[in-house]
PDB file of N, CA and C in Angstrom:
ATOM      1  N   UNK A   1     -10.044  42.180 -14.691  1.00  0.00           N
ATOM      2  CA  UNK A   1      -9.436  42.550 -13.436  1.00  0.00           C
ATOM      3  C   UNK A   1     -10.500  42.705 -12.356  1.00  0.00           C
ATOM      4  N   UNK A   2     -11.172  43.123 -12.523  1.00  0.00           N
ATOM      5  CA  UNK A   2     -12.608  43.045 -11.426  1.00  0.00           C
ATOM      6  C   UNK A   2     -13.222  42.166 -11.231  1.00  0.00           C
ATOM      7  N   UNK A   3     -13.281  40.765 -11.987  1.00  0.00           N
ATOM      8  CA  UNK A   3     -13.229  39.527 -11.382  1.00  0.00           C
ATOM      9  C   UNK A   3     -12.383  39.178 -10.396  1.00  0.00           C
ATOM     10  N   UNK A   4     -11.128  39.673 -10.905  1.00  0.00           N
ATOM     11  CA  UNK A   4      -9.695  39.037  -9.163  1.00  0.00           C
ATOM     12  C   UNK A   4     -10.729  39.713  -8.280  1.00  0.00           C
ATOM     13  N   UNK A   5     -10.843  40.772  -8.001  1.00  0.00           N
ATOM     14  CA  UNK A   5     -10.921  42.089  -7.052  1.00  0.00           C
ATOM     15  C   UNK A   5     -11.978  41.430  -6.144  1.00  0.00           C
ATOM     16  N   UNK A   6     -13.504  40.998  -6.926  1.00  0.00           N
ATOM     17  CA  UNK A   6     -14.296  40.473  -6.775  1.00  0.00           C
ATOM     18  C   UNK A   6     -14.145  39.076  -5.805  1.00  0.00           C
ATOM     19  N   UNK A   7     -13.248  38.280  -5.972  1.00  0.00           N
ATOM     20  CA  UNK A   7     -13.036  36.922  -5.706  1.00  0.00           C
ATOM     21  C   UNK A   7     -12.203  36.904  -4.403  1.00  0.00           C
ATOM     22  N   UNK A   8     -11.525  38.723  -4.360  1.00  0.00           N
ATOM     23  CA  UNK A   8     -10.735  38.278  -3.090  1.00  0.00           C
ATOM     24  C   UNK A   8     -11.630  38.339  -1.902  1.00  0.00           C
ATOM     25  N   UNK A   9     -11.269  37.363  -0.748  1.00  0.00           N
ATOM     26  CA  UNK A   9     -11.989  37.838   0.617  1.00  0.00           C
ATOM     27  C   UNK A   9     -11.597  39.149   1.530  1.00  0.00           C
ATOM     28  N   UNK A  10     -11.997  39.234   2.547  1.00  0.00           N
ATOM     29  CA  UNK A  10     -11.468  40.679   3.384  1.00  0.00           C
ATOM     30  C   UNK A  10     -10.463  40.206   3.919  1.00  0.00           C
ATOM     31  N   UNK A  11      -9.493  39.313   4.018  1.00  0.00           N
ATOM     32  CA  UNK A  11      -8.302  39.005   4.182  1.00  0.00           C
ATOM     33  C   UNK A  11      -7.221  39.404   3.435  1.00  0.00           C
ATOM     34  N   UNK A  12      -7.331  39.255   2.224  1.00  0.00           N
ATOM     35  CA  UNK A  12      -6.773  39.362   1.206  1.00  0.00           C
ATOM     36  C   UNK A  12      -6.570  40.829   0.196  1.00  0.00           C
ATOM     37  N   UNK A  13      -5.838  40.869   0.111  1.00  0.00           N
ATOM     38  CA  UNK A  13      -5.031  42.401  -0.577  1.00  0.00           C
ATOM     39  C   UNK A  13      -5.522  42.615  -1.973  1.00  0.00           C
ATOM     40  N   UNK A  14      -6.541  43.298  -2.444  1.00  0.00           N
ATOM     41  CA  UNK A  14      -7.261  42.936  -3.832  1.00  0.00           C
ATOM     42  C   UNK A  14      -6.220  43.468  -4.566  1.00  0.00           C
ATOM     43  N   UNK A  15      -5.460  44.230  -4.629  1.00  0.00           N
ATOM     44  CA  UNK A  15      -4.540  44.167  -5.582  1.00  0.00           C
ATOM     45  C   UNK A  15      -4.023  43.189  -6.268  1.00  0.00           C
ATOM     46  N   UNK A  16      -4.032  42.012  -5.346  1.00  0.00           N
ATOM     47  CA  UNK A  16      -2.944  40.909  -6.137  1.00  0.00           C
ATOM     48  C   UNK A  16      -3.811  39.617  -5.733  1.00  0.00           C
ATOM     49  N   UNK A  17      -4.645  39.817  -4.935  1.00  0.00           N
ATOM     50  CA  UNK A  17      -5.432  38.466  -4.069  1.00  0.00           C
ATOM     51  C   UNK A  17      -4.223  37.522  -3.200  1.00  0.00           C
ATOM     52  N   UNK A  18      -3.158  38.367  -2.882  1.00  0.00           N
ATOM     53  CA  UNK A  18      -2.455  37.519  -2.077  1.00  0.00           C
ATOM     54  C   UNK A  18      -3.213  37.935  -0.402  1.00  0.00           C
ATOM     55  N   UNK A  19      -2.648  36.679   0.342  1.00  0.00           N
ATOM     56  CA  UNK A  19      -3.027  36.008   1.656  1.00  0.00           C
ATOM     57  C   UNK A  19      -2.236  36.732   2.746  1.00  0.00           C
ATOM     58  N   UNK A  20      -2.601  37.343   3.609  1.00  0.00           N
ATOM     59  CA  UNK A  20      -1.593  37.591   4.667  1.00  0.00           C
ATOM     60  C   UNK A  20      -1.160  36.038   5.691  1.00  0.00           C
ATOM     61  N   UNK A  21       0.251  36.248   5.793  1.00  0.00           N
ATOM     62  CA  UNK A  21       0.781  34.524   5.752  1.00  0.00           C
ATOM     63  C   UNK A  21       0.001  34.259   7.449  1.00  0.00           C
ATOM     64  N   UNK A  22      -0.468  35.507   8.059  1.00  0.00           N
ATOM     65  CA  UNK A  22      -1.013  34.929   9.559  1.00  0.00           C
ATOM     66  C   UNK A  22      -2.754  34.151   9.116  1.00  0.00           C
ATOM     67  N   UNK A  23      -3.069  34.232   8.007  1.00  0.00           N
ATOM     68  CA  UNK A  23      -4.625  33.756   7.567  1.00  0.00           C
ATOM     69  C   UNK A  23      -4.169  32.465   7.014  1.00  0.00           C
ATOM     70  N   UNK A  24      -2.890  32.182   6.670  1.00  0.00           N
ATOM     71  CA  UNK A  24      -3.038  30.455   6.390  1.00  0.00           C
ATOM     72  C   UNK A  24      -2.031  30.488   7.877  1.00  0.00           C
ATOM     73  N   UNK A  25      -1.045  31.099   8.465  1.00  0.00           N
ATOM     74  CA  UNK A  25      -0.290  29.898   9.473  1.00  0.00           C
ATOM     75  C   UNK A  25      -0.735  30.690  10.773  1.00  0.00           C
ATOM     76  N   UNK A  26      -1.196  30.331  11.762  1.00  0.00           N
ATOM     77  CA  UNK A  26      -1.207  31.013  12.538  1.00  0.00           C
ATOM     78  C   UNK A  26      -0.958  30.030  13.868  1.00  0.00           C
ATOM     79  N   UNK A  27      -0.143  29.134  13.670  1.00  0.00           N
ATOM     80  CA  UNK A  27       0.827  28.783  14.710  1.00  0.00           C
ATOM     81  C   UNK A  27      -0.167  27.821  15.879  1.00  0.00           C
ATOM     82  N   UNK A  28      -1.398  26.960  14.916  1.00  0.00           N
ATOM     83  CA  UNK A  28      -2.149  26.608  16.181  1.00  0.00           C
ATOM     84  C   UNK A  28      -1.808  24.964  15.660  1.00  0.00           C
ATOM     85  N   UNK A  29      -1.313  24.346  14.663  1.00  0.00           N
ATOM     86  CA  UNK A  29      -1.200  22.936  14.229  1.00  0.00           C
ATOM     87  C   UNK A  29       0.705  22.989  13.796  1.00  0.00           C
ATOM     88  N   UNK A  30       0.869  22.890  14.967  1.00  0.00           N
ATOM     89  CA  UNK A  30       2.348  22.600  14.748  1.00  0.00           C
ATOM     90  C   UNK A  30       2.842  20.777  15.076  1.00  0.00           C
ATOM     91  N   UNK A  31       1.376  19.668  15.281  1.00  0.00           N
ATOM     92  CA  UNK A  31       1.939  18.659  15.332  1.00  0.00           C
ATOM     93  C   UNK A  31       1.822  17.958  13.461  1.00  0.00           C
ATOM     94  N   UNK A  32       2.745  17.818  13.028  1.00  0.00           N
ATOM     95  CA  UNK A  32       2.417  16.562  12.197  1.00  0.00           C
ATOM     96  C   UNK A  32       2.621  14.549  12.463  1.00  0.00           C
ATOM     97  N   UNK A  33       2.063  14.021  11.853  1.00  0.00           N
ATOM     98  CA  UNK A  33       1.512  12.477  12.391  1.00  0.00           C
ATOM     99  C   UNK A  33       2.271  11.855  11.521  1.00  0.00           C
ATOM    100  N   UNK A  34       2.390  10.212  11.594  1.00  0.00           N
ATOM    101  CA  UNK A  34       2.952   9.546  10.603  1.00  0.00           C
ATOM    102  C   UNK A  34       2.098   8.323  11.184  1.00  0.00           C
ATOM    103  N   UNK A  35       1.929   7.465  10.444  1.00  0.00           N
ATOM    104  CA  UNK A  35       1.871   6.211  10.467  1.00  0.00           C
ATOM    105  C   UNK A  35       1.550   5.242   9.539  1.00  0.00           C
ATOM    106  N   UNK A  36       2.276   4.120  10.121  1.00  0.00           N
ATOM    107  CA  UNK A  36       2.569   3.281   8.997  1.00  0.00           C
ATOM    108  C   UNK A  36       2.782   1.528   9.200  1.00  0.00           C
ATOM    109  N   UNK A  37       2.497   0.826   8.446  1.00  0.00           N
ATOM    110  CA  UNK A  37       2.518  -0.659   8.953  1.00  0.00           C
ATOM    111  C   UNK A  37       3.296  -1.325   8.297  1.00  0.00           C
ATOM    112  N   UNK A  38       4.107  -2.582   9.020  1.00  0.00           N
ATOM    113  CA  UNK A  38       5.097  -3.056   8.736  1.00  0.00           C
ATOM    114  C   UNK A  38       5.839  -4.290   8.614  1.00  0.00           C
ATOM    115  N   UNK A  39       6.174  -5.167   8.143  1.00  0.00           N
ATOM    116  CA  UNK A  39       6.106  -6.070   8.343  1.00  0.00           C
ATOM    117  C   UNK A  39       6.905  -7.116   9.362  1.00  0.00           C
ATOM    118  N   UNK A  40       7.943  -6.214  10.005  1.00  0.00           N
ATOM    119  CA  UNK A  40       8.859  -6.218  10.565  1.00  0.00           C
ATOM    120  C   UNK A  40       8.928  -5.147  12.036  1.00  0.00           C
ATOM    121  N   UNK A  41       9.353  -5.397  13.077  1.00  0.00           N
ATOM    122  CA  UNK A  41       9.484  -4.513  13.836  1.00  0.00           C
ATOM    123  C   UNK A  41      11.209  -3.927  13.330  1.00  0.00           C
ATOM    124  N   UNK A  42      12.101  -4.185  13.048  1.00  0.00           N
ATOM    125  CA  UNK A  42      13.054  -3.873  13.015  1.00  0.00           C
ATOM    126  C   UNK A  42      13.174  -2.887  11.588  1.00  0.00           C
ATOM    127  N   UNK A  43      11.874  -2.752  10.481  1.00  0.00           N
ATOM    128  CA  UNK A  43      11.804  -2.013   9.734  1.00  0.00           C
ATOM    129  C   UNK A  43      11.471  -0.675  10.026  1.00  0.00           C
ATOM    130  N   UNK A  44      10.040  -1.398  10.972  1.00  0.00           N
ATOM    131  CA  UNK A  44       9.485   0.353  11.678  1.00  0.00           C
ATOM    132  C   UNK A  44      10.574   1.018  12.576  1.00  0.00           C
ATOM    133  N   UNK A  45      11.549   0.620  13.261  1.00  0.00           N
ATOM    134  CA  UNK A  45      12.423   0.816  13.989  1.00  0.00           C
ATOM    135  C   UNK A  45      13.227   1.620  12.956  1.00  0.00           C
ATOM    136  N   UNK A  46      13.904   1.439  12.258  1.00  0.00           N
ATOM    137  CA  UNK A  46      14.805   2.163  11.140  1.00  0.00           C
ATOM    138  C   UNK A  46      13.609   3.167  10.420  1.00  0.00           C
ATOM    139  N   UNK A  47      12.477   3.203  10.252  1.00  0.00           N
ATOM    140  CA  UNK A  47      11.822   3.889   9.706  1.00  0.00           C
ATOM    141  C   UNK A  47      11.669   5.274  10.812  1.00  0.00           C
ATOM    142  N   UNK A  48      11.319   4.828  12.093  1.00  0.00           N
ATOM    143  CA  UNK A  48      11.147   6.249  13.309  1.00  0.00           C
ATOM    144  C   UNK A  48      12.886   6.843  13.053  1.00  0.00           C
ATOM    145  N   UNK A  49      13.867   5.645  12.858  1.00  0.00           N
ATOM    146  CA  UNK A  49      15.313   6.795  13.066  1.00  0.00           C
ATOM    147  C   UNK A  49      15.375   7.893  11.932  1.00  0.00           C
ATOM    148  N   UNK A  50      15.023   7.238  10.694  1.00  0.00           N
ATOM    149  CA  UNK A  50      14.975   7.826  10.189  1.00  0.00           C
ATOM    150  C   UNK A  50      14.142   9.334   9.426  1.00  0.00           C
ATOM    151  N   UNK A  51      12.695   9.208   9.977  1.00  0.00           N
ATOM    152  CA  UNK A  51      11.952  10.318  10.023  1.00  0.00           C
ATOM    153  C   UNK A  51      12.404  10.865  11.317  1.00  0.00           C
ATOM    154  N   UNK A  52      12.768  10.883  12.185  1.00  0.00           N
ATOM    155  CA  UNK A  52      13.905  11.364  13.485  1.00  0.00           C
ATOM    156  C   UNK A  52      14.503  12.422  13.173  1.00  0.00           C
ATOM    157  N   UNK A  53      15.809  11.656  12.431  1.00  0.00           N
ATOM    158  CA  UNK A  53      16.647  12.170  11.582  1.00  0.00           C
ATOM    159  C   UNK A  53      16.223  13.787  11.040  1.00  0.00           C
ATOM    160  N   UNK A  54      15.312  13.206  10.129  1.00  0.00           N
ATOM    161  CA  UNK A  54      14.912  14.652   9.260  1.00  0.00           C
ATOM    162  C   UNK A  54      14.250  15.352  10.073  1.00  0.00           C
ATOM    163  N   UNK A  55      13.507  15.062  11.157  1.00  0.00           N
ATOM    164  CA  UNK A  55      12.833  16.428  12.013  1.00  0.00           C
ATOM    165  C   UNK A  55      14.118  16.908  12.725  1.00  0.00           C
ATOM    166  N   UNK A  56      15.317  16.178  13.375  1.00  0.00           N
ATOM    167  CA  UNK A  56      16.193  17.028  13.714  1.00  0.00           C
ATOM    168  C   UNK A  56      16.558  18.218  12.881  1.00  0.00           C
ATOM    169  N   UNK A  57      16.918  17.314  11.705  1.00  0.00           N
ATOM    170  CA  UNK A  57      17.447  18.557  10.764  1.00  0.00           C
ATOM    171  C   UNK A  57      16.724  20.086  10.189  1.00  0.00           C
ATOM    172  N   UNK A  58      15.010  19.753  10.761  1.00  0.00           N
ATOM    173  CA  UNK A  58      14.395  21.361  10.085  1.00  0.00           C
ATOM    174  C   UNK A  58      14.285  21.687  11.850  1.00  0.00           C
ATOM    175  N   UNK A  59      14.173  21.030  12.724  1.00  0.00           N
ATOM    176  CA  UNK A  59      14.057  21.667  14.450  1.00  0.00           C
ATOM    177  C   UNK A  59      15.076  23.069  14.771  1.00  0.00           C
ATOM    178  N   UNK A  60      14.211  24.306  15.232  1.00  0.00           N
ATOM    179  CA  UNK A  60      15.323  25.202  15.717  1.00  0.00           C
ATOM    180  C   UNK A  60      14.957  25.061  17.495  1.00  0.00           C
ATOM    181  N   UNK A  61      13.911  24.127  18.006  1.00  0.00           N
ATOM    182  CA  UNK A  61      14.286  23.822  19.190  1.00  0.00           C
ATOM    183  C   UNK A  61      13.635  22.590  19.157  1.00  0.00           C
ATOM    184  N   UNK A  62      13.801  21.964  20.152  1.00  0.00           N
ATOM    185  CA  UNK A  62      13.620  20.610  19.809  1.00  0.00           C
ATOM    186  C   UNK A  62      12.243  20.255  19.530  1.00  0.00           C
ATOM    187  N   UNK A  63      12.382  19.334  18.764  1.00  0.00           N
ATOM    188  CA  UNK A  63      10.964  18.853  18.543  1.00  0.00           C
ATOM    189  C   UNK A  63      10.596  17.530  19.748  1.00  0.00           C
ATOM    190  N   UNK A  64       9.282  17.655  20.110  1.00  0.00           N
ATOM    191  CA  UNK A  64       8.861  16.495  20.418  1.00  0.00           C
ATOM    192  C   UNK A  64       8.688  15.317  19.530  1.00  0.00           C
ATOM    193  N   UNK A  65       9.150  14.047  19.786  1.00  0.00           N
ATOM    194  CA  UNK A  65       8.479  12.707  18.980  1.00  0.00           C
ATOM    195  C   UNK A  65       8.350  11.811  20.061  1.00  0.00           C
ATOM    196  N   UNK A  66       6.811  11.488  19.389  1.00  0.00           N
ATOM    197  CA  UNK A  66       6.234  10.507  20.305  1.00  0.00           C
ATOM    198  C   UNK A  66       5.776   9.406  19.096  1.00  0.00           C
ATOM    199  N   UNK A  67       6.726   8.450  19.963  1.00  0.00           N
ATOM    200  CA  UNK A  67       6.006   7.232  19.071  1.00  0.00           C
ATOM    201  C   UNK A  67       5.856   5.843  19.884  1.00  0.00           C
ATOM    202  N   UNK A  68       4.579   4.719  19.010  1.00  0.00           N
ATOM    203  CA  UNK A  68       4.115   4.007  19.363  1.00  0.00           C
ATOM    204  C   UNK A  68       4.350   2.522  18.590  1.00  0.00           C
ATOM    205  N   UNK A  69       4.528   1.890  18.992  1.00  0.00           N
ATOM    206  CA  UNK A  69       4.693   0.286  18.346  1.00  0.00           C
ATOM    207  C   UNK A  69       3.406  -0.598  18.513  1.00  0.00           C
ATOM    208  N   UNK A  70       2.949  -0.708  17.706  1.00  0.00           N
ATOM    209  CA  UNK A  70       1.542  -1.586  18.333  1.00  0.00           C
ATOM    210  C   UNK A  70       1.751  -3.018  17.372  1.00  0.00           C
ATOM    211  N   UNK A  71       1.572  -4.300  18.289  1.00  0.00           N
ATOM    212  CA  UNK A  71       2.283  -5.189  17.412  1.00  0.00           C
ATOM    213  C   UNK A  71       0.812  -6.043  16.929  1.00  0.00           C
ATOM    214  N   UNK A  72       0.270  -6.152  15.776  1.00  0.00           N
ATOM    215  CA  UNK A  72      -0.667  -6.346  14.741  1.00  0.00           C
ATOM    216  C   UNK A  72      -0.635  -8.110  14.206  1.00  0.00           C
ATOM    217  N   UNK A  73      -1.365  -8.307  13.222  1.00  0.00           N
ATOM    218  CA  UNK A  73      -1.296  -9.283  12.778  1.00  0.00           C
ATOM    219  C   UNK A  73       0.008  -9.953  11.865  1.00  0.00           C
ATOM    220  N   UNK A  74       0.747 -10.368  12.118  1.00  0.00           N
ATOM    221  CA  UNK A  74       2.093 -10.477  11.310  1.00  0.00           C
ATOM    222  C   UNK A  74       2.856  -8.905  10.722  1.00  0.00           C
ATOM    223  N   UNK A  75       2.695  -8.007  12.226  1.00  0.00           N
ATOM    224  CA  UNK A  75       3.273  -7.222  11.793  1.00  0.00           C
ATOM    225  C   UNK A  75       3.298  -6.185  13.043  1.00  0.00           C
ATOM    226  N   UNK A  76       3.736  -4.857  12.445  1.00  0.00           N
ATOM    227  CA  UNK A  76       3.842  -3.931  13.422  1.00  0.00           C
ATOM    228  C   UNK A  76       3.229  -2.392  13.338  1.00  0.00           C
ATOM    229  N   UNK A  77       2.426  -1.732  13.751  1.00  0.00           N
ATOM    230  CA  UNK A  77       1.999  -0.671  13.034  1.00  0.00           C
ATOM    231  C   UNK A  77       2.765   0.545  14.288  1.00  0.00           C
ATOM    232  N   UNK A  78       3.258   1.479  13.258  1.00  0.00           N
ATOM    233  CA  UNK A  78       4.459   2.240  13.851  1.00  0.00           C
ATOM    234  C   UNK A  78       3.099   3.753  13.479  1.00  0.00           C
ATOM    235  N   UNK A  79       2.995   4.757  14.636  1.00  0.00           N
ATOM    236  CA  UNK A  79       2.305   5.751  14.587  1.00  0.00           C
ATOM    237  C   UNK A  79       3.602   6.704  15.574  1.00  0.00           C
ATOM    238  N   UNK A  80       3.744   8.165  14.783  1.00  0.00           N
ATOM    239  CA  UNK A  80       4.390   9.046  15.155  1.00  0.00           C
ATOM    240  C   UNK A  80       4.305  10.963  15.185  1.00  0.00           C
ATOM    241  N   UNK A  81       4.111  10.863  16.302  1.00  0.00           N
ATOM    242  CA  UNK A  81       3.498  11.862  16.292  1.00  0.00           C
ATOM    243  C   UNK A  81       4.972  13.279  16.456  1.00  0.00           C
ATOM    244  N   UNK A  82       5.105  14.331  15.825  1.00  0.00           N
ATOM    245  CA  UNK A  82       6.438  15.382  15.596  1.00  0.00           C
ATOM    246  C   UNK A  82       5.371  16.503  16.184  1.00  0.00           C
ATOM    247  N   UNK A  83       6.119  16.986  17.093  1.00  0.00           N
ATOM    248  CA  UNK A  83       5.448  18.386  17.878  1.00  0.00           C
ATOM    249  C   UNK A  83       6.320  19.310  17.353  1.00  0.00           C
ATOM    250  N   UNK A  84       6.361  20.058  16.530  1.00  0.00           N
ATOM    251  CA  UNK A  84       7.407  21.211  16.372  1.00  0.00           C
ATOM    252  C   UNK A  84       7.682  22.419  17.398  1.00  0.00           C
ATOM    253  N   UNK A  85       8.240  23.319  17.216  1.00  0.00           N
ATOM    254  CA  UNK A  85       8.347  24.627  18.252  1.00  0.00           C
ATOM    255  C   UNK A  85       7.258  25.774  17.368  1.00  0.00           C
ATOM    256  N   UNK A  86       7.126  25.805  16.196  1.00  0.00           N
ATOM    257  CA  UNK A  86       6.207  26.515  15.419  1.00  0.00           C
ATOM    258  C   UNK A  86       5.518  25.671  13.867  1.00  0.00           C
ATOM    259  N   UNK A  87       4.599  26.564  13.707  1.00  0.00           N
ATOM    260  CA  UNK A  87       3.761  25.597  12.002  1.00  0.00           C
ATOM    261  C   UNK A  87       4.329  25.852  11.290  1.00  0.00           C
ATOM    262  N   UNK A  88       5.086  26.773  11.217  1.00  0.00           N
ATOM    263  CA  UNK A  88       6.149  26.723   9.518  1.00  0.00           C
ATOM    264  C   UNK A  88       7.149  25.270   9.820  1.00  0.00           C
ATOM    265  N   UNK A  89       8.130  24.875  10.773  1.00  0.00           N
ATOM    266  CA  UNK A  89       8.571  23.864  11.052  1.00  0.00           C
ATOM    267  C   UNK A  89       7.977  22.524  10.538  1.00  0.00           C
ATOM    268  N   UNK A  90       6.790  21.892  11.007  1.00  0.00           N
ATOM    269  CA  UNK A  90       5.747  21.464  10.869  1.00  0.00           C
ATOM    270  C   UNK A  90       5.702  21.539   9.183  1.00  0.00           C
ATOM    271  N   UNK A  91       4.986  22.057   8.406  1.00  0.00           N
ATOM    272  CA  UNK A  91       5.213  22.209   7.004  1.00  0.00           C
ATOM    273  C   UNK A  91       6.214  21.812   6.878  1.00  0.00           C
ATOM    274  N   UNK A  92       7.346  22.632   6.930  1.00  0.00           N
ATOM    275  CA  UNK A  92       8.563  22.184   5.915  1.00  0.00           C
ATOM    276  C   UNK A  92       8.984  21.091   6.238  1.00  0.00           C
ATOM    277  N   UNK A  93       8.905  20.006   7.522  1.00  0.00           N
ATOM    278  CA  UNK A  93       9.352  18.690   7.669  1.00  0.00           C
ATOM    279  C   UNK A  93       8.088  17.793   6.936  1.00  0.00           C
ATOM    280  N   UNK A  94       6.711  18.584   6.821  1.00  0.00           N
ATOM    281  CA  UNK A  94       5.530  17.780   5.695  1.00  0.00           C
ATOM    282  C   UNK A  94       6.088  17.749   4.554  1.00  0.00           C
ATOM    283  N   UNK A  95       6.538  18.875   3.715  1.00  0.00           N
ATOM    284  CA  UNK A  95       6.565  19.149   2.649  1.00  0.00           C
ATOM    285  C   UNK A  95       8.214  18.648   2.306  1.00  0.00           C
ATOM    286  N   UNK A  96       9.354  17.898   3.162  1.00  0.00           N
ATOM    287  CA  UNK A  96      10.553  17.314   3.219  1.00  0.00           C
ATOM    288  C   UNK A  96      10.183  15.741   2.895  1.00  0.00           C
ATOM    289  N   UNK A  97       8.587  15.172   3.554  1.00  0.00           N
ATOM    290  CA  UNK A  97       8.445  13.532   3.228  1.00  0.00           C
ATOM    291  C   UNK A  97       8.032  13.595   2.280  1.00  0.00           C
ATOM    292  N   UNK A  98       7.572  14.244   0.978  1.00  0.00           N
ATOM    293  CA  UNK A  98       6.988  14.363   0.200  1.00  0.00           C
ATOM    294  C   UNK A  98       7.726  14.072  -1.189  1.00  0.00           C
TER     295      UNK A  98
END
């Protein structure tokens, strides 16, 4: 037991070595990114509705999406950027493509 105790930082509650949740989220990376290449523009197109889609569904205010079409060598490279309203948002639409 004085190994845990030992191992926790001054953040952390040596009782249990748990994290206070403001030392991992503290609300400063609420964009997550996507991108992806394609062979088709009309794929990447159904691909933004559909990662769309799912950021509507975790958004409690709207999210920003910004996205880009850049048209490539026999193809299309689709980059998308999701601004959430907070970083837990953010996570759980990471941890939803997964």
């Amino acid at each position: 037991m004085t190994d845990a105790i030992k191992k926790c930082s001054a953040t952390e509650t040596a009782a249990c070595c748990c994290v206070d949740v403001g030392t991992v989220m503290d609300n400063t990376d609420c964009t997550a990114s996507w991108s992806e290449w394609f062979a088709q523009r009309a794929d990447a197109e159904a691909k933004l509705a559909l990662l769309t889609e799912r950021a509507r569904e975790v958004e409690s205010e709207p999210c920003v999406i910004e996205s880009r079409f850049s048209e490539m060598n026999q193809g299309v490279q689709l980059d998308i950027d999701f601004t959430f309203s907070c970083q837990a948002e953010t996570m759980i639409f990471q941890l939803g493509l997964r």
